[in-house]
Amino acid sequence: MKKRILTGDRPSGRLHLGHLVGSLANRVKLQDEYDQFVLIADVQALTDNYENPEKVAGSVRDLVLDYVGAGIDPQKSTIVLQSQIPAIAELTVFYLNMVSLNRVLRNPTVKAEIEQKGFGDSIPAGFAMYPVSQAADITAFEANLVPVGEDQLPMIEQTREIVRKFNNLYGGTLTEPEALLGNYPRLVGLDGKSKMSKSLGNSIYLSDSPEEVNKKVASMFTDPTRLKPTDPGHVEGNPVFIYHEAFNPNKEEVADLKARYKEGKVGDVEVKQKLAVAINNLLEPMRLRREALAGNPEKIEEILRDGIRKGREVSESVLKKVKKAMKIDYEFLS
Ligand code: TRP
C-alpha cells in the first residue's frame, strides 16, 4: 500500500510562482508515488483572518483552480476542505489535553508568527493553538509523512509529541507521522526582496495572463550597479537571473545570457524578454487547465464534494478509535 502524505495551504488569495517552486511543483510529483491528501485549511486561515471571512471562503475555489491548473490531479490526490471535516475539530479538543500551554507558546513557528503579526498582549487563543489543530489534521487522515521545509519541522515535532502522549495514555491508536524533509527554496520577489508574497505586491500569479507576465517581468529589478547595457553586470543575486535559473529550461540560453551580461554585451530588455517567454511557456498549460475548470463550476464543486466525502470517511474512523480509547464510546448509545 502506498504511504499517505498530507500537505495543505491556508486559502488566502491566488497562488504565485513562489508557491510553485516552494511546494506545489513537488506535490505534483509526490502524487504519483504517494496517496496524497491536500488540505484546504480554511479553519486555520480563520485563526488569523476571522475578521475577514469573505477572503477565506472566497479563496477556496481559487485554490482548487490553482491546484488543478498546476497539475494536481483530483484522481490521484484528495483535495479536502478542512471546515467540512467535523472530526478535525473534535480531535483538536481532545488533543488540547495532551499539551501544556507553555509548550504551544514555545513552538518556534508559532512564536515567530505571533511576533510577526504583532498581536502584543492579545494573542487570539485559537491562533496560539493552531499547531494542535494541525496535529488533528495530520492524524485525522492517518498521514505517515508530511512534506515540509526546515521551518515547519516544529509543527511535525509537536504532532509527534501529541501522538506519543495519546498512545502512551490510551493505547496505540494514532499514526505517528514523520517529516518528509524537502528542499523548498524560497523565491525572491520581482523587486528583489527576500520573498515573493502577495502582501508585498511583488508576485507573478499562476493565473496571470501573458500580458501581465510580460509587464511584470519588464518591471523587475536587476543589477543596481549597472547603468548601461555595456557595463559589465552581476548575475549573482540578480532576480532576473535567479528566475532564469528557476524557470528557463533552456540551460544553454541561460549560460549565454549570463556570459554576455557579465561582459556588458546584452541589455536588460533581451534578458527580460527571454525570461518572460520562459515563464509564459511554463504557465501556459497551467492557464489552459485552470480556464477549462473555471468554465465548469459544477466540476469544481464535484471535486470539493468528493474530497469531503473521502476525508470524512477516513477521519470518522479515526475519531471512532479515539473515542473508544478515551472511553467515551458509550455503549448505551450504540
Ligand atoms: N500550516 C500550513 C500553512 O500555513 C497549512 C496546513 C494546515 C498544513 N494543516 C496542515 C500543512 C497539515 C500540512 C499539514 O500553510
mmCIF file of C-alpha atoms and ligand atoms in Angstrom:
data_model
loop_
_atom_site.group_PDB
_atom_site.id
_atom_site.type_symbol
_atom_site.label_atom_id
_atom_site.label_comp_id
_atom_site.label_asym_id
_atom_site.label_seq_id
_atom_site.Cartn_x
_atom_site.Cartn_y
_atom_site.Cartn_z
ATOM 1 C CA MET A 1 0.000 0.000 0.000
ATOM 2 C CA LYS A 2 1.150 3.499 -0.794
ATOM 3 C CA LYS A 3 2.138 5.665 2.131
ATOM 4 C CA ARG A 4 -0.225 8.508 2.912
ATOM 5 C CA ILE A 5 1.054 12.072 2.802
ATOM 6 C CA LEU A 6 -0.676 15.247 3.849
ATOM 7 C CA THR A 7 0.046 18.724 2.550
ATOM 8 C CA GLY A 8 -2.019 21.855 2.790
ATOM 9 C CA ASP A 9 -2.439 25.593 2.438
ATOM 10 C CA ARG A 10 -4.421 28.313 4.106
ATOM 11 C CA PRO A 11 -6.724 29.769 1.465
ATOM 12 C CA SER A 12 -5.974 33.476 1.139
ATOM 13 C CA GLY A 13 -5.746 34.692 -2.402
ATOM 14 C CA ARG A 14 -4.271 33.162 -5.515
ATOM 15 C CA LEU A 15 -1.060 31.137 -5.721
ATOM 16 C CA HIS A 16 2.088 32.585 -7.278
ATOM 17 C CA LEU A 17 5.415 31.354 -8.616
ATOM 18 C CA GLY A 18 6.823 31.301 -5.089
ATOM 19 C CA HIS A 19 4.252 28.660 -4.148
ATOM 20 C CA LEU A 20 5.090 26.717 -7.278
ATOM 21 C CA VAL A 21 8.816 26.400 -6.536
ATOM 22 C CA GLY A 22 8.163 26.240 -2.787
ATOM 23 C CA SER A 23 5.893 23.222 -2.641
ATOM 24 C CA LEU A 24 3.331 22.954 -5.397
ATOM 25 C CA ALA A 25 5.625 21.504 -8.077
ATOM 26 C CA ASN A 26 6.787 18.977 -5.508
ATOM 27 C CA ARG A 27 3.230 17.877 -4.752
ATOM 28 C CA VAL A 28 2.581 17.284 -8.423
ATOM 29 C CA LYS A 29 5.476 14.806 -8.348
ATOM 30 C CA LEU A 30 4.565 13.267 -4.997
ATOM 31 C CA GLN A 31 1.036 12.378 -6.057
ATOM 32 C CA ASP A 32 2.343 9.568 -8.283
ATOM 33 C CA GLU A 33 4.338 7.925 -5.540
ATOM 34 C CA TYR A 34 2.081 8.516 -2.553
ATOM 35 C CA ASP A 35 -1.538 8.556 -1.523
ATOM 36 C CA GLN A 36 -1.711 12.332 -1.211
ATOM 37 C CA PHE A 37 -4.261 14.380 0.697
ATOM 38 C CA VAL A 38 -4.174 18.122 0.072
ATOM 39 C CA LEU A 39 -5.903 20.127 2.757
ATOM 40 C CA ILE A 40 -7.534 23.469 2.076
ATOM 41 C CA ALA A 41 -7.069 24.754 5.615
ATOM 42 C CA ASP A 42 -9.886 27.282 5.821
ATOM 43 C CA VAL A 43 -10.361 26.806 9.568
ATOM 44 C CA GLN A 44 -6.691 27.507 10.147
ATOM 45 C CA ALA A 45 -6.914 30.513 7.801
ATOM 46 C CA LEU A 46 -9.672 31.888 10.003
ATOM 47 C CA THR A 47 -7.389 31.838 13.055
ATOM 48 C CA ASP A 48 -5.698 34.956 11.727
ATOM 49 C CA ASN A 49 -8.430 36.141 9.337
ATOM 50 C CA TYR A 50 -11.513 35.741 11.482
ATOM 51 C CA GLU A 51 -12.390 39.367 10.841
ATOM 52 C CA ASN A 52 -12.268 38.750 7.117
ATOM 53 C CA PRO A 53 -14.226 35.573 6.403
ATOM 54 C CA GLU A 54 -15.064 36.589 2.808
ATOM 55 C CA LYS A 55 -11.383 36.488 1.959
ATOM 56 C CA VAL A 56 -11.029 32.946 3.275
ATOM 57 C CA ALA A 57 -14.221 31.495 1.815
ATOM 58 C CA GLY A 58 -13.750 33.410 -1.424
ATOM 59 C CA SER A 59 -10.304 31.889 -1.929
ATOM 60 C CA VAL A 60 -11.400 28.249 -1.733
ATOM 61 C CA ARG A 61 -12.436 27.922 -5.389
ATOM 62 C CA ASP A 62 -9.351 29.841 -6.499
ATOM 63 C CA LEU A 63 -7.189 27.399 -4.616
ATOM 64 C CA VAL A 64 -8.851 24.441 -6.339
ATOM 65 C CA LEU A 65 -8.298 26.150 -9.704
ATOM 66 C CA ASP A 66 -4.654 26.847 -8.907
ATOM 67 C CA TYR A 67 -4.110 23.273 -7.715
ATOM 68 C CA VAL A 68 -5.661 21.648 -10.751
ATOM 69 C CA GLY A 69 -4.008 24.196 -13.037
ATOM 70 C CA ALA A 70 -0.599 23.413 -11.551
ATOM 71 C CA GLY A 71 -1.142 19.717 -12.210
ATOM 72 C CA ILE A 72 -2.645 18.308 -9.047
ATOM 73 C CA ASP A 73 -4.912 15.610 -10.362
ATOM 74 C CA PRO A 74 -8.047 15.046 -8.274
ATOM 75 C CA GLN A 75 -7.986 11.406 -9.413
ATOM 76 C CA LYS A 76 -4.622 10.958 -7.707
ATOM 77 C CA SER A 77 -4.786 13.482 -4.871
ATOM 78 C CA THR A 78 -7.668 14.027 -2.481
ATOM 79 C CA ILE A 79 -8.411 17.723 -2.017
ATOM 80 C CA VAL A 80 -10.104 18.163 1.374
ATOM 81 C CA LEU A 81 -11.892 21.259 2.631
ATOM 82 C CA GLN A 82 -10.980 21.390 6.317
ATOM 83 C CA SER A 83 -14.085 23.121 7.698
ATOM 84 C CA GLN A 84 -16.276 20.309 6.382
ATOM 85 C CA ILE A 85 -14.481 17.638 8.403
ATOM 86 C CA PRO A 86 -16.023 17.807 11.887
ATOM 87 C CA ALA A 87 -13.713 15.075 13.195
ATOM 88 C CA ILE A 88 -10.786 17.514 12.976
ATOM 89 C CA ALA A 89 -12.486 19.906 15.369
ATOM 90 C CA GLU A 90 -13.344 17.097 17.774
ATOM 91 C CA LEU A 91 -9.837 15.669 17.717
ATOM 92 C CA THR A 92 -8.448 19.146 18.394
ATOM 93 C CA VAL A 93 -10.456 19.355 21.607
ATOM 94 C CA PHE A 94 -9.112 16.009 22.821
ATOM 95 C CA TYR A 95 -5.520 16.827 21.853
ATOM 96 C CA LEU A 96 -5.619 20.086 23.796
ATOM 97 C CA ASN A 97 -5.372 17.885 26.897
ATOM 98 C CA MET A 98 -2.112 16.428 25.584
ATOM 99 C CA VAL A 99 -0.163 19.696 25.529
ATOM 100 C CA SER A 100 0.771 22.362 28.029
ATOM 101 C CA LEU A 101 0.073 25.998 27.366
ATOM 102 C CA ASN A 102 3.774 26.748 27.648
ATOM 103 C CA ARG A 103 4.653 24.113 25.133
ATOM 104 C CA VAL A 104 2.425 25.546 22.376
ATOM 105 C CA LEU A 105 3.579 29.083 23.021
ATOM 106 C CA ARG A 106 7.185 27.907 22.808
ATOM 107 C CA ASN A 107 6.610 26.368 19.386
ATOM 108 C CA PRO A 108 9.184 28.297 17.322
ATOM 109 C CA THR A 109 6.979 28.551 14.234
ATOM 110 C CA VAL A 110 4.051 29.944 16.198
ATOM 111 C CA LYS A 111 6.289 32.212 18.240
ATOM 112 C CA ALA A 112 7.758 33.745 15.105
ATOM 113 C CA GLU A 113 4.311 34.228 13.580
ATOM 114 C CA ILE A 114 2.948 35.811 16.741
ATOM 115 C CA GLU A 115 5.767 38.345 16.717
ATOM 116 C CA GLN A 116 5.414 38.990 13.022
ATOM 117 C CA LYS A 117 1.680 39.645 13.307
ATOM 118 C CA GLY A 118 2.168 41.995 16.235
ATOM 119 C CA PHE A 119 -0.600 40.567 18.427
ATOM 120 C CA GLY A 120 1.021 42.071 21.530
ATOM 121 C CA ASP A 121 -0.878 41.051 24.661
ATOM 122 C CA SER A 122 -3.932 39.911 22.730
ATOM 123 C CA ILE A 123 -2.848 36.694 21.061
ATOM 124 C CA PRO A 124 -6.070 35.012 19.902
ATOM 125 C CA ALA A 125 -6.231 31.672 21.723
ATOM 126 C CA GLY A 126 -7.359 29.984 18.501
ATOM 127 C CA PHE A 127 -4.248 31.175 16.740
ATOM 128 C CA ALA A 128 -1.899 30.083 19.513
ATOM 129 C CA MET A 129 -3.486 26.611 19.457
ATOM 130 C CA TYR A 130 -3.340 26.077 15.726
ATOM 131 C CA PRO A 131 -0.444 23.586 15.952
ATOM 132 C CA VAL A 132 -2.788 21.370 17.973
ATOM 133 C CA SER A 133 -5.406 21.608 15.276
ATOM 134 C CA GLN A 134 -2.702 20.874 12.726
ATOM 135 C CA ALA A 135 -1.894 17.712 14.692
ATOM 136 C CA ALA A 136 -5.562 16.854 14.290
ATOM 137 C CA ASP A 137 -5.335 17.452 10.505
ATOM 138 C CA ILE A 138 -2.362 15.156 10.220
ATOM 139 C CA THR A 139 -3.676 12.340 12.391
ATOM 140 C CA ALA A 140 -7.292 12.557 11.152
ATOM 141 C CA PHE A 141 -6.092 11.342 7.761
ATOM 142 C CA GLU A 142 -3.563 8.887 9.215
ATOM 143 C CA ALA A 143 -0.739 10.579 7.368
ATOM 144 C CA ASN A 144 2.556 8.723 7.513
ATOM 145 C CA LEU A 145 4.523 11.582 6.040
ATOM 146 C CA VAL A 146 4.198 15.340 5.917
ATOM 147 C CA PRO A 147 6.344 17.145 3.329
ATOM 148 C CA VAL A 148 7.862 20.186 4.995
ATOM 149 C CA GLY A 149 10.732 22.591 4.815
ATOM 150 C CA GLU A 150 13.086 23.206 7.725
ATOM 151 C CA ASP A 151 10.880 25.990 9.163
ATOM 152 C CA GLN A 152 7.838 23.718 9.552
ATOM 153 C CA LEU A 153 9.685 20.965 11.434
ATOM 154 C CA PRO A 154 8.457 22.195 14.846
ATOM 155 C CA MET A 155 4.878 21.541 13.668
ATOM 156 C CA ILE A 156 5.639 17.916 12.994
ATOM 157 C CA GLU A 157 7.554 17.549 16.246
ATOM 158 C CA GLN A 158 4.547 18.924 18.133
ATOM 159 C CA THR A 159 2.266 16.455 16.370
ATOM 160 C CA ARG A 160 4.585 13.570 17.180
ATOM 161 C CA GLU A 161 4.611 14.546 20.850
ATOM 162 C CA ILE A 162 0.828 14.637 20.953
ATOM 163 C CA VAL A 163 0.580 11.260 19.230
ATOM 164 C CA ARG A 164 3.093 9.637 21.577
ATOM 165 C CA LYS A 165 1.402 11.030 24.654
ATOM 166 C CA PHE A 166 -2.015 9.913 23.425
ATOM 167 C CA ASN A 167 -0.806 6.442 22.525
ATOM 168 C CA ASN A 168 1.018 6.047 25.847
ATOM 169 C CA LEU A 169 -2.010 7.091 27.845
ATOM 170 C CA TYR A 170 -4.768 5.358 25.955
ATOM 171 C CA GLY A 171 -3.041 2.620 23.955
ATOM 172 C CA GLY A 172 -1.733 2.620 20.402
ATOM 173 C CA THR A 173 -4.373 4.431 18.386
ATOM 174 C CA LEU A 174 -2.874 7.232 16.330
ATOM 175 C CA THR A 175 -0.425 7.071 13.441
ATOM 176 C CA GLU A 176 2.820 8.874 14.246
ATOM 177 C CA PRO A 177 3.810 10.950 11.238
ATOM 178 C CA GLU A 178 7.287 11.716 10.014
ATOM 179 C CA ALA A 179 8.504 14.821 8.264
ATOM 180 C CA LEU A 180 9.423 14.329 4.634
ATOM 181 C CA LEU A 181 12.089 16.968 4.682
ATOM 182 C CA GLY A 182 12.487 18.600 1.329
ATOM 183 C CA ASN A 183 14.473 21.456 -0.004
ATOM 184 C CA TYR A 184 11.853 24.130 -0.520
ATOM 185 C CA PRO A 185 13.654 27.082 -1.984
ATOM 186 C CA ARG A 186 12.258 30.498 -1.310
ATOM 187 C CA LEU A 187 11.767 32.634 -4.398
ATOM 188 C CA VAL A 188 12.756 36.304 -4.307
ATOM 189 C CA GLY A 189 10.138 38.838 -5.341
ATOM 190 C CA LEU A 190 10.074 40.835 -8.570
ATOM 191 C CA ASP A 191 11.580 43.677 -6.550
ATOM 192 C CA GLY A 192 14.444 41.503 -5.316
ATOM 193 C CA LYS A 193 13.022 41.416 -1.776
ATOM 194 C CA SER A 194 13.721 38.159 0.019
ATOM 195 C CA LYS A 195 10.313 36.659 -0.643
ATOM 196 C CA MET A 196 7.621 36.672 -3.299
ATOM 197 C CA SER A 197 4.490 37.487 -1.368
ATOM 198 C CA LYS A 198 1.034 38.769 -2.073
ATOM 199 C CA SER A 199 1.239 41.425 0.621
ATOM 200 C CA LEU A 200 4.462 42.820 -0.841
ATOM 201 C CA GLY A 201 2.877 43.176 -4.295
ATOM 202 C CA ASN A 202 5.900 41.557 -5.946
ATOM 203 C CA SER A 203 4.361 38.373 -7.326
ATOM 204 C CA ILE A 204 3.599 36.664 -10.597
ATOM 205 C CA TYR A 205 0.425 34.616 -10.162
ATOM 206 C CA LEU A 206 -0.148 31.261 -11.809
ATOM 207 C CA SER A 207 -3.315 32.801 -13.229
ATOM 208 C CA ASP A 208 -1.634 35.922 -14.694
ATOM 209 C CA SER A 209 -2.191 36.469 -18.418
ATOM 210 C CA PRO A 210 0.772 36.510 -20.821
ATOM 211 C CA GLU A 211 0.472 40.310 -20.989
ATOM 212 C CA GLU A 212 0.589 40.605 -17.203
ATOM 213 C CA VAL A 213 3.644 38.371 -17.096
ATOM 214 C CA ASN A 214 5.382 40.454 -19.779
ATOM 215 C CA LYS A 215 4.631 43.655 -17.901
ATOM 216 C CA LYS A 216 5.742 42.300 -14.547
ATOM 217 C CA VAL A 217 8.965 40.844 -15.903
ATOM 218 C CA ALA A 218 9.738 44.129 -17.673
ATOM 219 C CA SER A 219 9.404 45.889 -14.306
ATOM 220 C CA MET A 220 11.781 43.527 -12.473
ATOM 221 C CA PHE A 221 14.770 44.721 -10.522
ATOM 222 C CA THR A 222 18.138 43.745 -11.947
ATOM 223 C CA ASP A 223 21.708 44.747 -11.129
ATOM 224 C CA PRO A 224 21.504 48.167 -9.462
ATOM 225 C CA THR A 225 25.181 48.877 -10.209
ATOM 226 C CA ARG A 226 24.707 48.504 -13.947
ATOM 227 C CA LEU A 227 23.642 51.724 -15.631
ATOM 228 C CA LYS A 228 24.193 50.949 -19.335
ATOM 229 C CA PRO A 229 23.920 47.659 -21.259
ATOM 230 C CA THR A 230 27.645 47.955 -21.987
ATOM 231 C CA ASP A 231 28.547 47.956 -18.279
ATOM 232 C CA PRO A 232 29.687 44.549 -17.014
ATOM 233 C CA GLY A 233 26.819 43.208 -14.884
ATOM 234 C CA HIS A 234 26.411 40.920 -11.890
ATOM 235 C CA VAL A 235 24.357 37.772 -12.191
ATOM 236 C CA GLU A 236 24.646 36.512 -8.596
ATOM 237 C CA GLY A 237 21.721 37.674 -6.519
ATOM 238 C CA ASN A 238 20.192 39.303 -9.593
ATOM 239 C CA PRO A 239 16.461 38.481 -9.560
ATOM 240 C CA VAL A 240 16.264 38.188 -13.328
ATOM 241 C CA PHE A 241 18.931 35.507 -13.363
ATOM 242 C CA ILE A 242 17.542 33.775 -10.286
ATOM 243 C CA TYR A 243 14.287 33.416 -12.250
ATOM 244 C CA HIS A 244 16.104 32.279 -15.398
ATOM 245 C CA GLU A 245 17.716 29.517 -13.318
ATOM 246 C CA ALA A 246 14.361 28.557 -11.813
ATOM 247 C CA PHE A 247 12.072 28.766 -14.853
ATOM 248 C CA ASN A 248 14.053 28.658 -18.088
ATOM 249 C CA PRO A 249 14.609 25.053 -19.158
ATOM 250 C CA ASN A 250 16.964 26.184 -21.933
ATOM 251 C CA LYS A 251 20.229 25.964 -19.984
ATOM 252 C CA GLU A 252 22.343 26.988 -22.978
ATOM 253 C CA GLU A 253 20.378 30.183 -23.420
ATOM 254 C CA VAL A 254 20.754 30.976 -19.712
ATOM 255 C CA ALA A 255 24.511 30.323 -19.818
ATOM 256 C CA ASP A 256 24.845 32.521 -22.910
ATOM 257 C CA LEU A 257 22.845 35.371 -21.373
ATOM 258 C CA LYS A 258 24.880 35.200 -18.181
ATOM 259 C CA ALA A 259 28.188 35.249 -20.037
ATOM 260 C CA ARG A 260 27.141 38.222 -22.159
ATOM 261 C CA TYR A 261 25.658 40.047 -19.169
ATOM 262 C CA LYS A 262 28.940 39.797 -17.279
ATOM 263 C CA GLU A 263 30.774 41.212 -20.283
ATOM 264 C CA GLY A 264 28.317 44.019 -20.876
ATOM 265 C CA LYS A 265 27.164 42.525 -24.156
ATOM 266 C CA VAL A 266 23.461 42.145 -23.553
ATOM 267 C CA GLY A 267 20.789 44.593 -22.429
ATOM 268 C CA ASP A 268 18.203 44.014 -19.722
ATOM 269 C CA VAL A 269 15.496 44.081 -22.365
ATOM 270 C CA GLU A 270 16.676 40.923 -24.113
ATOM 271 C CA VAL A 271 17.302 39.114 -20.810
ATOM 272 C CA LYS A 272 13.805 40.002 -19.652
ATOM 273 C CA GLN A 273 12.085 39.169 -22.908
ATOM 274 C CA LYS A 274 13.613 35.706 -22.873
ATOM 275 C CA LEU A 275 12.600 35.276 -19.250
ATOM 276 C CA ALA A 276 9.018 36.306 -19.970
ATOM 277 C CA VAL A 277 8.877 33.731 -22.783
ATOM 278 C CA ALA A 278 10.157 31.004 -20.443
ATOM 279 C CA ILE A 279 7.660 31.863 -17.717
ATOM 280 C CA ASN A 280 4.790 32.076 -20.177
ATOM 281 C CA ASN A 281 5.738 28.682 -21.624
ATOM 282 C CA LEU A 282 5.695 27.220 -18.128
ATOM 283 C CA LEU A 283 2.369 28.824 -17.227
ATOM 284 C CA GLU A 284 0.522 28.226 -20.489
ATOM 285 C CA PRO A 285 -0.563 24.620 -19.847
ATOM 286 C CA MET A 286 -1.494 25.633 -16.296
ATOM 287 C CA ARG A 287 -3.628 28.505 -17.584
ATOM 288 C CA LEU A 288 -5.392 26.183 -20.013
ATOM 289 C CA ARG A 289 -6.210 23.620 -17.321
ATOM 290 C CA ARG A 290 -7.260 26.415 -14.981
ATOM 291 C CA GLU A 291 -9.526 28.054 -17.536
ATOM 292 C CA ALA A 292 -11.119 24.762 -18.535
ATOM 293 C CA LEU A 293 -12.055 24.096 -14.935
ATOM 294 C CA ALA A 294 -13.071 27.705 -14.238
ATOM 295 C CA GLY A 295 -15.618 27.355 -17.033
ATOM 296 C CA ASN A 296 -17.114 24.326 -15.322
ATOM 297 C CA PRO A 297 -18.141 25.369 -11.799
ATOM 298 C CA GLU A 298 -20.042 22.136 -11.274
ATOM 299 C CA LYS A 299 -16.826 20.219 -11.720
ATOM 300 C CA ILE A 300 -15.134 22.362 -9.051
ATOM 301 C CA GLU A 301 -17.987 21.562 -6.696
ATOM 302 C CA GLU A 302 -17.735 17.879 -7.528
ATOM 303 C CA ILE A 303 -14.002 17.871 -6.724
ATOM 304 C CA LEU A 304 -14.733 19.519 -3.376
ATOM 305 C CA ARG A 305 -17.625 17.191 -2.567
ATOM 306 C CA ASP A 306 -15.632 14.073 -3.467
ATOM 307 C CA GLY A 307 -12.718 15.205 -1.312
ATOM 308 C CA ILE A 308 -15.009 15.984 1.602
ATOM 309 C CA ARG A 309 -16.654 12.565 1.325
ATOM 310 C CA LYS A 310 -13.328 10.727 1.309
ATOM 311 C CA GLY A 311 -11.953 12.965 4.039
ATOM 312 C CA ARG A 312 -14.946 12.287 6.267
ATOM 313 C CA GLU A 313 -14.697 8.561 5.731
ATOM 314 C CA VAL A 314 -11.092 8.332 6.883
ATOM 315 C CA SER A 315 -11.336 10.884 9.689
ATOM 316 C CA GLU A 316 -14.511 9.440 11.167
ATOM 317 C CA SER A 317 -12.937 6.025 11.508
ATOM 318 C CA VAL A 318 -10.004 7.636 13.334
ATOM 319 C CA LEU A 319 -12.352 9.605 15.577
ATOM 320 C CA LYS A 320 -14.194 6.410 16.436
ATOM 321 C CA LYS A 321 -10.958 4.740 17.537
ATOM 322 C CA VAL A 322 -10.000 7.811 19.541
ATOM 323 C CA LYS A 323 -13.331 7.931 21.355
ATOM 324 C CA LYS A 324 -13.065 4.251 22.142
ATOM 325 C CA ALA A 325 -9.548 4.710 23.517
ATOM 326 C CA MET A 326 -10.782 7.625 25.633
ATOM 327 C CA LYS A 327 -13.735 5.557 26.912
ATOM 328 C CA ILE A 328 -16.359 7.900 25.524
ATOM 329 C CA ASP A 329 -17.796 5.418 23.051
ATOM 330 C CA TYR A 330 -20.756 4.842 25.385
ATOM 331 C CA GLU A 331 -22.320 1.518 24.666
ATOM 332 C CA PHE A 332 -25.865 2.502 25.631
ATOM 333 C CA LEU A 333 -25.847 4.895 22.689
ATOM 334 C CA SER A 334 -24.947 2.320 20.074
HETATM 335 N N1 TRP B 1 0.214 25.442 8.264
HETATM 336 C C1 TRP B 1 0.125 25.302 6.845
HETATM 337 C C2 TRP B 1 0.345 26.699 6.217
HETATM 338 O O1 TRP B 1 0.419 27.688 6.913
HETATM 339 C C3 TRP B 1 -1.209 24.782 6.353
HETATM 340 C C4 TRP B 1 -1.630 23.485 6.969
HETATM 341 C C5 TRP B 1 -2.720 23.276 7.767
HETATM 342 C C6 TRP B 1 -0.992 22.203 6.845
HETATM 343 N N2 TRP B 1 -2.800 21.981 8.145
HETATM 344 C C7 TRP B 1 -1.770 21.302 7.599
HETATM 345 C C8 TRP B 1 0.132 21.749 6.189
HETATM 346 C C9 TRP B 1 -1.410 19.953 7.729
HETATM 347 C C10 TRP B 1 0.491 20.410 6.308
HETATM 348 C C11 TRP B 1 -0.265 19.523 7.081
HETATM 349 O O2 TRP B 1 0.440 26.804 5.006
#
